[in-house]
Tab-separated table of C-alpha atoms and ligand atoms in Angstrom:
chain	number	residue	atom	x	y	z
A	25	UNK	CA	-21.794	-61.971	-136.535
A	26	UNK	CA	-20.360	-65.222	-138.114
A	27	UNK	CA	-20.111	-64.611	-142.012
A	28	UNK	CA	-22.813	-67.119	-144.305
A	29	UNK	CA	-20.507	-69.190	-146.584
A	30	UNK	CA	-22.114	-69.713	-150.232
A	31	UNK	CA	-21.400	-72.315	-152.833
A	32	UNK	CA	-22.845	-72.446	-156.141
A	33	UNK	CA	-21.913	-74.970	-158.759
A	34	UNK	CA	-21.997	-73.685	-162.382
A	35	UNK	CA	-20.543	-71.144	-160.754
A	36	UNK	CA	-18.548	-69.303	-163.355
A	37	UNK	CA	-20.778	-69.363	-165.920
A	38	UNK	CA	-23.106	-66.875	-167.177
A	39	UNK	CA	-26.131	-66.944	-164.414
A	40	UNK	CA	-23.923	-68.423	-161.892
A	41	UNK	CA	-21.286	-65.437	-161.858
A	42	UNK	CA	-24.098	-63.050	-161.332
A	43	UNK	CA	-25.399	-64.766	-158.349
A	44	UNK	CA	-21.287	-64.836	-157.083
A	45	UNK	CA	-21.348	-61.684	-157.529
A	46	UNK	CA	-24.691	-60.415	-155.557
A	47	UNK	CA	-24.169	-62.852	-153.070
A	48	UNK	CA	-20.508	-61.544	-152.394
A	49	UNK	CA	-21.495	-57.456	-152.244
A	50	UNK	CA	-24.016	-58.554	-149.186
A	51	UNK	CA	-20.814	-59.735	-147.309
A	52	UNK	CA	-21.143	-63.305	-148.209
A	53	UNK	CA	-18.240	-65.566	-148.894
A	54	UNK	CA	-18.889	-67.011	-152.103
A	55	UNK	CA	-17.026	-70.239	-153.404
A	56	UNK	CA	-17.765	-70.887	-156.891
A	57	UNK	CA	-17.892	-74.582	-158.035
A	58	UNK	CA	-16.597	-74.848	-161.934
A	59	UNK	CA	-15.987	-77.770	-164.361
A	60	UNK	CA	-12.391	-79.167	-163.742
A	61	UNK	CA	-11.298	-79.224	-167.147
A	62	UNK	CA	-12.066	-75.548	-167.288
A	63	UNK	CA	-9.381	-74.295	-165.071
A	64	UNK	CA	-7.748	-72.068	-166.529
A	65	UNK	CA	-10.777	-70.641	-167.669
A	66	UNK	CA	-11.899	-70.085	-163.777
A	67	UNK	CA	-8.553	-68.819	-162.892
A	68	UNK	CA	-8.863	-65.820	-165.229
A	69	UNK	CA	-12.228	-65.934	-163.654
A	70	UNK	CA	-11.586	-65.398	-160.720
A	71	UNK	CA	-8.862	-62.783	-161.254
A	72	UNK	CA	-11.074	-60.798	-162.794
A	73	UNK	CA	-13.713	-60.867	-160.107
A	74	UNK	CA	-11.519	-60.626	-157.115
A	75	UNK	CA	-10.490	-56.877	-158.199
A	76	UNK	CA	-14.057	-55.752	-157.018
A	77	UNK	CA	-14.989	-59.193	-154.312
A	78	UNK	CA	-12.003	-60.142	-152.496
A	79	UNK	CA	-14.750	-62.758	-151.143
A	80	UNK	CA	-14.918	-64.975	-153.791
A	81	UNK	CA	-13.280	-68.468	-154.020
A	82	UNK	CA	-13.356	-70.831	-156.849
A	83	UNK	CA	-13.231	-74.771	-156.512
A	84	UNK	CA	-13.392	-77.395	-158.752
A	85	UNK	CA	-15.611	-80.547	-158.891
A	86	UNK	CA	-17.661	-82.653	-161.739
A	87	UNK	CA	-20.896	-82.153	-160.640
A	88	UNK	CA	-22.492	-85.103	-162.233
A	89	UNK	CA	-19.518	-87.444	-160.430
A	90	UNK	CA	-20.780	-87.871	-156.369
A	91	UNK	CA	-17.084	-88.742	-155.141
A	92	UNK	CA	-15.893	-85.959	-157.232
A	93	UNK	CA	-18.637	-83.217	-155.316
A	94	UNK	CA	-17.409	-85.430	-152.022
A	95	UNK	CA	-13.985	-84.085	-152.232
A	96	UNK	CA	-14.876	-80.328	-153.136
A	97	UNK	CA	-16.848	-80.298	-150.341
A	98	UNK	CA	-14.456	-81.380	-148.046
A	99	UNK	CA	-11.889	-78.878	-149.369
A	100	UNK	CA	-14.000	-76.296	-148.786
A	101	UNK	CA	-14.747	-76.786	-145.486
A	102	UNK	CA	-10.894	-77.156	-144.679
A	103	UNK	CA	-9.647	-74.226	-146.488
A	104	UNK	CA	-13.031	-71.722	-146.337
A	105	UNK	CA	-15.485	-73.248	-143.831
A	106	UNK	CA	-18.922	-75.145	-143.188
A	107	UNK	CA	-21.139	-74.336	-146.303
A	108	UNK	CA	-24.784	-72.862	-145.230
A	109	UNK	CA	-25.958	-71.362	-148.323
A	110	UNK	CA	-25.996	-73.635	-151.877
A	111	UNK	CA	-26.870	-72.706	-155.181
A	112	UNK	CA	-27.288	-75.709	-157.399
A	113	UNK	CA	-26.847	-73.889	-160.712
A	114	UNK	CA	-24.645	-76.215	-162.835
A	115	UNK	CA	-26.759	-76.793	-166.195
A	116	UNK	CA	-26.479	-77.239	-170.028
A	117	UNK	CA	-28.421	-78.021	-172.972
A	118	UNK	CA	-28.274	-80.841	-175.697
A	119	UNK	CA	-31.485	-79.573	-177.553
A	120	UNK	CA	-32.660	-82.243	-180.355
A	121	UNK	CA	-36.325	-83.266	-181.138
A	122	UNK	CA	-36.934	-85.934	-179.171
A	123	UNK	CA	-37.150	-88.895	-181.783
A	124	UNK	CA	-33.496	-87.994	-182.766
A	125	UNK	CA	-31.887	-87.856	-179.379
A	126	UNK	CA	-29.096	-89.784	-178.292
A	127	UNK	CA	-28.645	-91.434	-175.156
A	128	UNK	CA	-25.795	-89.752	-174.582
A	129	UNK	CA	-27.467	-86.648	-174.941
A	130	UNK	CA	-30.780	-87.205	-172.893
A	131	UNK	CA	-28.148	-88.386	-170.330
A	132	UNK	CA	-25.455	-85.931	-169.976
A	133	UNK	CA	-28.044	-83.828	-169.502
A	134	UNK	CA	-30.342	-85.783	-166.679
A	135	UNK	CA	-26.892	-86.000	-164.952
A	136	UNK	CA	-25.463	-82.486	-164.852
A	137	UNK	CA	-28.791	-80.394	-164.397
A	138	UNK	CA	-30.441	-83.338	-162.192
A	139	UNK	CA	-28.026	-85.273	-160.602
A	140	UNK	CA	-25.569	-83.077	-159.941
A	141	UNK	CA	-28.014	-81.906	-157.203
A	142	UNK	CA	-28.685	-84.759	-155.734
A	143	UNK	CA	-24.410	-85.370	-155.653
A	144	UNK	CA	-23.601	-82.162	-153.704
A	145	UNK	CA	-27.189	-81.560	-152.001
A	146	UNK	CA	-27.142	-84.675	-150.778
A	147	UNK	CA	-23.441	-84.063	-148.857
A	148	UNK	CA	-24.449	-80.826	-147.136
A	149	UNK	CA	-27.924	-81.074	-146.025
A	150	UNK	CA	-27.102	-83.346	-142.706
A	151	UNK	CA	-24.748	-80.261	-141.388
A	152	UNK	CA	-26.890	-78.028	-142.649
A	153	UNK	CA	-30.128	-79.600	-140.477
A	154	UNK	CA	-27.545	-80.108	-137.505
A	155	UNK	CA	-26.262	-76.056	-138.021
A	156	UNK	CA	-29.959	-75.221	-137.590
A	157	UNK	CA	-30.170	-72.619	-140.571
A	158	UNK	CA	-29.352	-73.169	-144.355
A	159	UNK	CA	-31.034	-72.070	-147.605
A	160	UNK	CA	-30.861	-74.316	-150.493
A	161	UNK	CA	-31.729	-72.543	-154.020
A	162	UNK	CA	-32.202	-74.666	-157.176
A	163	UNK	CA	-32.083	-73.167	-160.429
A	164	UNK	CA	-34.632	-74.513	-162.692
A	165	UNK	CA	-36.226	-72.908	-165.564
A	166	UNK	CA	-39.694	-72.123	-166.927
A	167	UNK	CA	-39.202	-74.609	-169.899
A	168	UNK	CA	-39.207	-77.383	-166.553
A	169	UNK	CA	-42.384	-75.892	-165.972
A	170	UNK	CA	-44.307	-75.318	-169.468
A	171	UNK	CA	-41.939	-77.531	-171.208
A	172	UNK	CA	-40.290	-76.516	-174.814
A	173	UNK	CA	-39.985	-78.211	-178.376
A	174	UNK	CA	-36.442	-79.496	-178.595
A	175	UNK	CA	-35.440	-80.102	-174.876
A	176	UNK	CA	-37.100	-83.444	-173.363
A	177	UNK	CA	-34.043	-83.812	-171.781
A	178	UNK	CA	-33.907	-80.623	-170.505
A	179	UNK	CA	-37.451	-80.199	-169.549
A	180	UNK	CA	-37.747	-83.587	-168.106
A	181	UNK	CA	-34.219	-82.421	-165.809
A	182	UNK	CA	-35.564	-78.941	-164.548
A	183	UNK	CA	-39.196	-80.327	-163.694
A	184	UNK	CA	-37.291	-82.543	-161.843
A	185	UNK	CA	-35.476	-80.331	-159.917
A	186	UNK	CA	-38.425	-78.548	-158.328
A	187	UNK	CA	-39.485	-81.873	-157.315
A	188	UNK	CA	-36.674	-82.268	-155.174
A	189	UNK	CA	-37.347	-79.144	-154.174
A	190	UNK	CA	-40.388	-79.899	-152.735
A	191	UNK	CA	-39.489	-83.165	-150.890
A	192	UNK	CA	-36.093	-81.827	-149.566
A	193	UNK	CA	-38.040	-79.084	-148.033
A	194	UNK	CA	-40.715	-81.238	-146.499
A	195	UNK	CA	-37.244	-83.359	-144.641
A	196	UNK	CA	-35.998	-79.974	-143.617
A	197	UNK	CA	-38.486	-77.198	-142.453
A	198	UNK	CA	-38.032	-77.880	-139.058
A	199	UNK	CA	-34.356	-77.742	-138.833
A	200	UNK	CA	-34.021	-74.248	-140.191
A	201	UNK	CA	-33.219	-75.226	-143.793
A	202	UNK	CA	-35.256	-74.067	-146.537
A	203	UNK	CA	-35.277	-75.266	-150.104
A	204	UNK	CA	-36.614	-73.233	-152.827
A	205	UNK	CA	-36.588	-72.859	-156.586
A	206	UNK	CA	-35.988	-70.020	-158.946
A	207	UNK	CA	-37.348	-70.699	-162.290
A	208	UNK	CA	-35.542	-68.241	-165.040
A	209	UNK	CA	-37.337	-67.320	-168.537
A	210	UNK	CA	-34.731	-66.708	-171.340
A	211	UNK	CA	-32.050	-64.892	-169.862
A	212	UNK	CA	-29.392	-63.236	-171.790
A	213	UNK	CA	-26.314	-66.232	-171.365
A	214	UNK	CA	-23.874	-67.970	-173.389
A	215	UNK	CA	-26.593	-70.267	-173.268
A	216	UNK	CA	-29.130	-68.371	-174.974
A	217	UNK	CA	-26.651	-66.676	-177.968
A	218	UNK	CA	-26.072	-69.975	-179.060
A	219	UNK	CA	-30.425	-70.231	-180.343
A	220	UNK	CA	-31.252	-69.765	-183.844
A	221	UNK	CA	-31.804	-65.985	-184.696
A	222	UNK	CA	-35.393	-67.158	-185.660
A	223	UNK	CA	-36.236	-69.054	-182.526
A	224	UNK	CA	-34.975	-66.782	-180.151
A	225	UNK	CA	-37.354	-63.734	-181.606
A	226	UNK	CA	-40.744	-65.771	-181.325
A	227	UNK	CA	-39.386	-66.750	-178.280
A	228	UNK	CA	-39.059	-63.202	-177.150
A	229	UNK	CA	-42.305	-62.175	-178.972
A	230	UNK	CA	-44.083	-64.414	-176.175
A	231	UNK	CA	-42.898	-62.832	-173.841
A	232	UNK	CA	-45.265	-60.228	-172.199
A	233	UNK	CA	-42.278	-58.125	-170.903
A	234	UNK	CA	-40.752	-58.431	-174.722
A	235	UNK	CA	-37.203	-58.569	-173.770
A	236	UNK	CA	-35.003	-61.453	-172.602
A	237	UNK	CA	-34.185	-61.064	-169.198
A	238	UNK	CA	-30.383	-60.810	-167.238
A	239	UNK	CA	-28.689	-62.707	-165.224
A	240	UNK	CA	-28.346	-59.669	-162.570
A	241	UNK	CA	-32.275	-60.060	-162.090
A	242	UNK	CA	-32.165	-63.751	-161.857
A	243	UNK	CA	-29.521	-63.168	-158.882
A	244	UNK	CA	-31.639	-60.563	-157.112
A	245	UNK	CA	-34.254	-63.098	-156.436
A	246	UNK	CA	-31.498	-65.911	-155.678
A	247	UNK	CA	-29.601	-64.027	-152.967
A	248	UNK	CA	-33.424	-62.636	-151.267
A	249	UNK	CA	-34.209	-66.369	-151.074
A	250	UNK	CA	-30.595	-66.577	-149.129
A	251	UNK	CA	-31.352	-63.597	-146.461
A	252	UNK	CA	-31.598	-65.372	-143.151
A	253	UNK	CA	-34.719	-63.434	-142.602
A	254	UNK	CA	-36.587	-65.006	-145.394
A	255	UNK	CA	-37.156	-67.746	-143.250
A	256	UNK	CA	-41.003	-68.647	-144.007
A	257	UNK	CA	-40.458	-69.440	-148.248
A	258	UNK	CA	-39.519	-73.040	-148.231
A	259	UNK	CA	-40.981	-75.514	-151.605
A	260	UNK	CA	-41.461	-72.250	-153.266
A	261	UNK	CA	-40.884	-71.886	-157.258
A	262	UNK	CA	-40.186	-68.478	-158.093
A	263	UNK	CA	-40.719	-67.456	-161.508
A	264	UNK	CA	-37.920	-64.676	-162.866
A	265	UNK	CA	-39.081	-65.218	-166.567
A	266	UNK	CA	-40.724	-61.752	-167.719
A	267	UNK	CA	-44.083	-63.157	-167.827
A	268	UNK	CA	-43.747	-65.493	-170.179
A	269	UNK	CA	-45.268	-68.472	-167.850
A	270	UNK	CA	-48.050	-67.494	-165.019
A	271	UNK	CA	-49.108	-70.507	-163.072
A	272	UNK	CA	-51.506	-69.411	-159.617
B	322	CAA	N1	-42.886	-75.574	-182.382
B	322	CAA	C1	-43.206	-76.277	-183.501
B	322	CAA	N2	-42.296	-76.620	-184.432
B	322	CAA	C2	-41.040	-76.211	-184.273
B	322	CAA	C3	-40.634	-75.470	-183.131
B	322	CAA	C4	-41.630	-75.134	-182.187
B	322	CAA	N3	-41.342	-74.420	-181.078
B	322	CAA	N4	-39.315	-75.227	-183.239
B	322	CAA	C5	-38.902	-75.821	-184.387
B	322	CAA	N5	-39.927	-76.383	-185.007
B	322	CAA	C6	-39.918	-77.105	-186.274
B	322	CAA	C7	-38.983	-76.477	-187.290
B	322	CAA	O1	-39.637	-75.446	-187.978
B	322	CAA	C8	-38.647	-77.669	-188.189
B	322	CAA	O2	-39.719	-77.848	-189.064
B	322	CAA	P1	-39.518	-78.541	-190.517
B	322	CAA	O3	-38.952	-79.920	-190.251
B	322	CAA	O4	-40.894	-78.576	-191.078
B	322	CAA	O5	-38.564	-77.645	-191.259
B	322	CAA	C9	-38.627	-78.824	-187.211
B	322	CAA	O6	-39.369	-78.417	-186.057
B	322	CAA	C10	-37.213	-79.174	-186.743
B	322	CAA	O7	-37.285	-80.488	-186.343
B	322	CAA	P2	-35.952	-81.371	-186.238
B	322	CAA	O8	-36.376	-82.692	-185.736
B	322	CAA	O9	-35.175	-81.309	-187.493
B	322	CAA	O10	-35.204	-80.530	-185.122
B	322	CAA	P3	-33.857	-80.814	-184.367
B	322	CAA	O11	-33.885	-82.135	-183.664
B	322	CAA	O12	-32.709	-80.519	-185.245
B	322	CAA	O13	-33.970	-79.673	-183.275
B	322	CAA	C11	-34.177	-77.539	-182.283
B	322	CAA	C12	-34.273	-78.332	-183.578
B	322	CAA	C13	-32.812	-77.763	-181.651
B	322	CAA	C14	-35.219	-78.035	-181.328
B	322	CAA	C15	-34.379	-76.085	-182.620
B	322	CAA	O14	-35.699	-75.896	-183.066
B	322	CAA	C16	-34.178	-75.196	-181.410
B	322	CAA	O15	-33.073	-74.816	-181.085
B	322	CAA	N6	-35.248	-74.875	-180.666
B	322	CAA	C17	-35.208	-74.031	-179.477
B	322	CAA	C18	-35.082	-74.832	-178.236
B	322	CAA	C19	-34.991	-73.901	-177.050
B	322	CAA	O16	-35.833	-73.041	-176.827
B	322	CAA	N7	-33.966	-74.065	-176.208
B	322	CAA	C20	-33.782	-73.202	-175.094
B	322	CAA	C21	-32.301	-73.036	-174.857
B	322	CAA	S1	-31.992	-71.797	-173.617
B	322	CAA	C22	-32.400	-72.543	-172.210
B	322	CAA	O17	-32.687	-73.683	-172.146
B	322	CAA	C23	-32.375	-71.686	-170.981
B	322	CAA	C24	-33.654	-71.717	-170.269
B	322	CAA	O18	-33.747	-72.280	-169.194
B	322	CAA	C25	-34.813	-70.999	-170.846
């Protein structure tokens, strides 16, 4: 059977390289997307990985730049293949109360955890509907859904994102593709050790599980959303957050 080729942007960062990494023990050849002025960064990277998942790949691209996601995508299908799984994972934050927030930081925000999915999405859902099968998995984030003091930006981005979820999916269902979002709590990251010692407690406190949660389990949910046989969750949001936001 023909191997499922997986790309997920962000890829070498903190949630990212556990979703490589799941996706690439279940016999899936993984390319991970990463910033282009981090390449030396993603070259230790990927030494590092390729020890235990000969599978993985790394290419580069500026997610919030369309013609820069254009010409990843058509190196990848030269050098690795047609892409029928995609992880839109690239994200950051620029958290600032709202009435002190710079453009620059609302938008470099709008355009990498937003955007970007729009840039490579966009690219690879025509082959994907003509293929007959892909799984597209957005990573949002429970403060998209409850929202969170400090992160308008970021908020406004991943509430965003499940929107397009939802619409995408509606275009797609009948060609095979679904589109589905995973929606992580705090998650132990980079992105998280950077919080106030302060913050990140209550934030844990509110938590019902009372721990943060890790990347690993944020993957397991990912790469079941990829299994071909999961064929019947499409405009889904699936929570991974430990609790900490029930919606019915
Ligand atoms: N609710 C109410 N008040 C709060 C608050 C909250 N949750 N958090 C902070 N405040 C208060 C502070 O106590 C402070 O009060 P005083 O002025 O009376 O001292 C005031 O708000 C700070 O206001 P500023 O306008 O000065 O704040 P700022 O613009 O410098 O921003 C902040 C502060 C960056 C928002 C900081 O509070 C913070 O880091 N908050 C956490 C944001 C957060 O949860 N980010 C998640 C990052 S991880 C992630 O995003 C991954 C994921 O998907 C979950």
């Amino acid at each position: 059977m023909k191997k499922h080729i997986a790309l997920i942007t962000g890829g070498t960062g903190g949630i990212g390289t556990a979703i490589c990494k799941e996706l690439a023990s279940q016999d899936i050849i993984v390319v991970a997307n990463y910033f282009p002025a981090e390449k030396p960064q993603a070259e230790n990277w990927l030494i590092e990985v390729r020890n235990q998942y000969p599978n993985i790949f790394i290419a580069a691209a500026d997610v919030t730049d369309y013609d820069s996601c254009h010409d990843m995508l058509e190196s990848v299908k030269t050098d690795v293949g047609p892409i029928d799984i995609l992880v839109n994972c690239a994200g950051i934050t620029r958290d600032k109360t709202l009435k002190s927030m710079t453009p620059d930081q609302w938008n470099s925000v709008i355009n990498t955890n937003l955007n970007s999915a729009y840039n490579v999405t966009q690219q690879l859902i025509q082959e994907m509907m003509e293929r007959g099968f892909g799984r597209v998995i957005n990573i949002s984030s429970v403060n998209g859904q409850k929202g969170q003091f400090g992160q308008a930006n970021y908020s406004a981005a991943k509430a965003g994102l499940h929107g397009f979820t939802m619409a995408v999916a509606q275009e797609c269902a009948s060609k095979g593709v679904t589109v589905n979002t995973v929606s992580p709590g705090y998650i132990e990251t980079a992105m998280t050790r950077e919080l106030p010692e302060q913050v990140l407690t209550s934030i844990v406190n509110s938590v019902p599980l009372k721990r943060m949660g890790t990347a690993q389990e944020v993957a397991y949910a990912v790469a079941w959303l990829a299994e071909e046989k999961n064929a019947y969750i499409t405009g889904a949001n699936i929570p991974v957050n430990g609790g900490m936001y029930m919606s019915s």
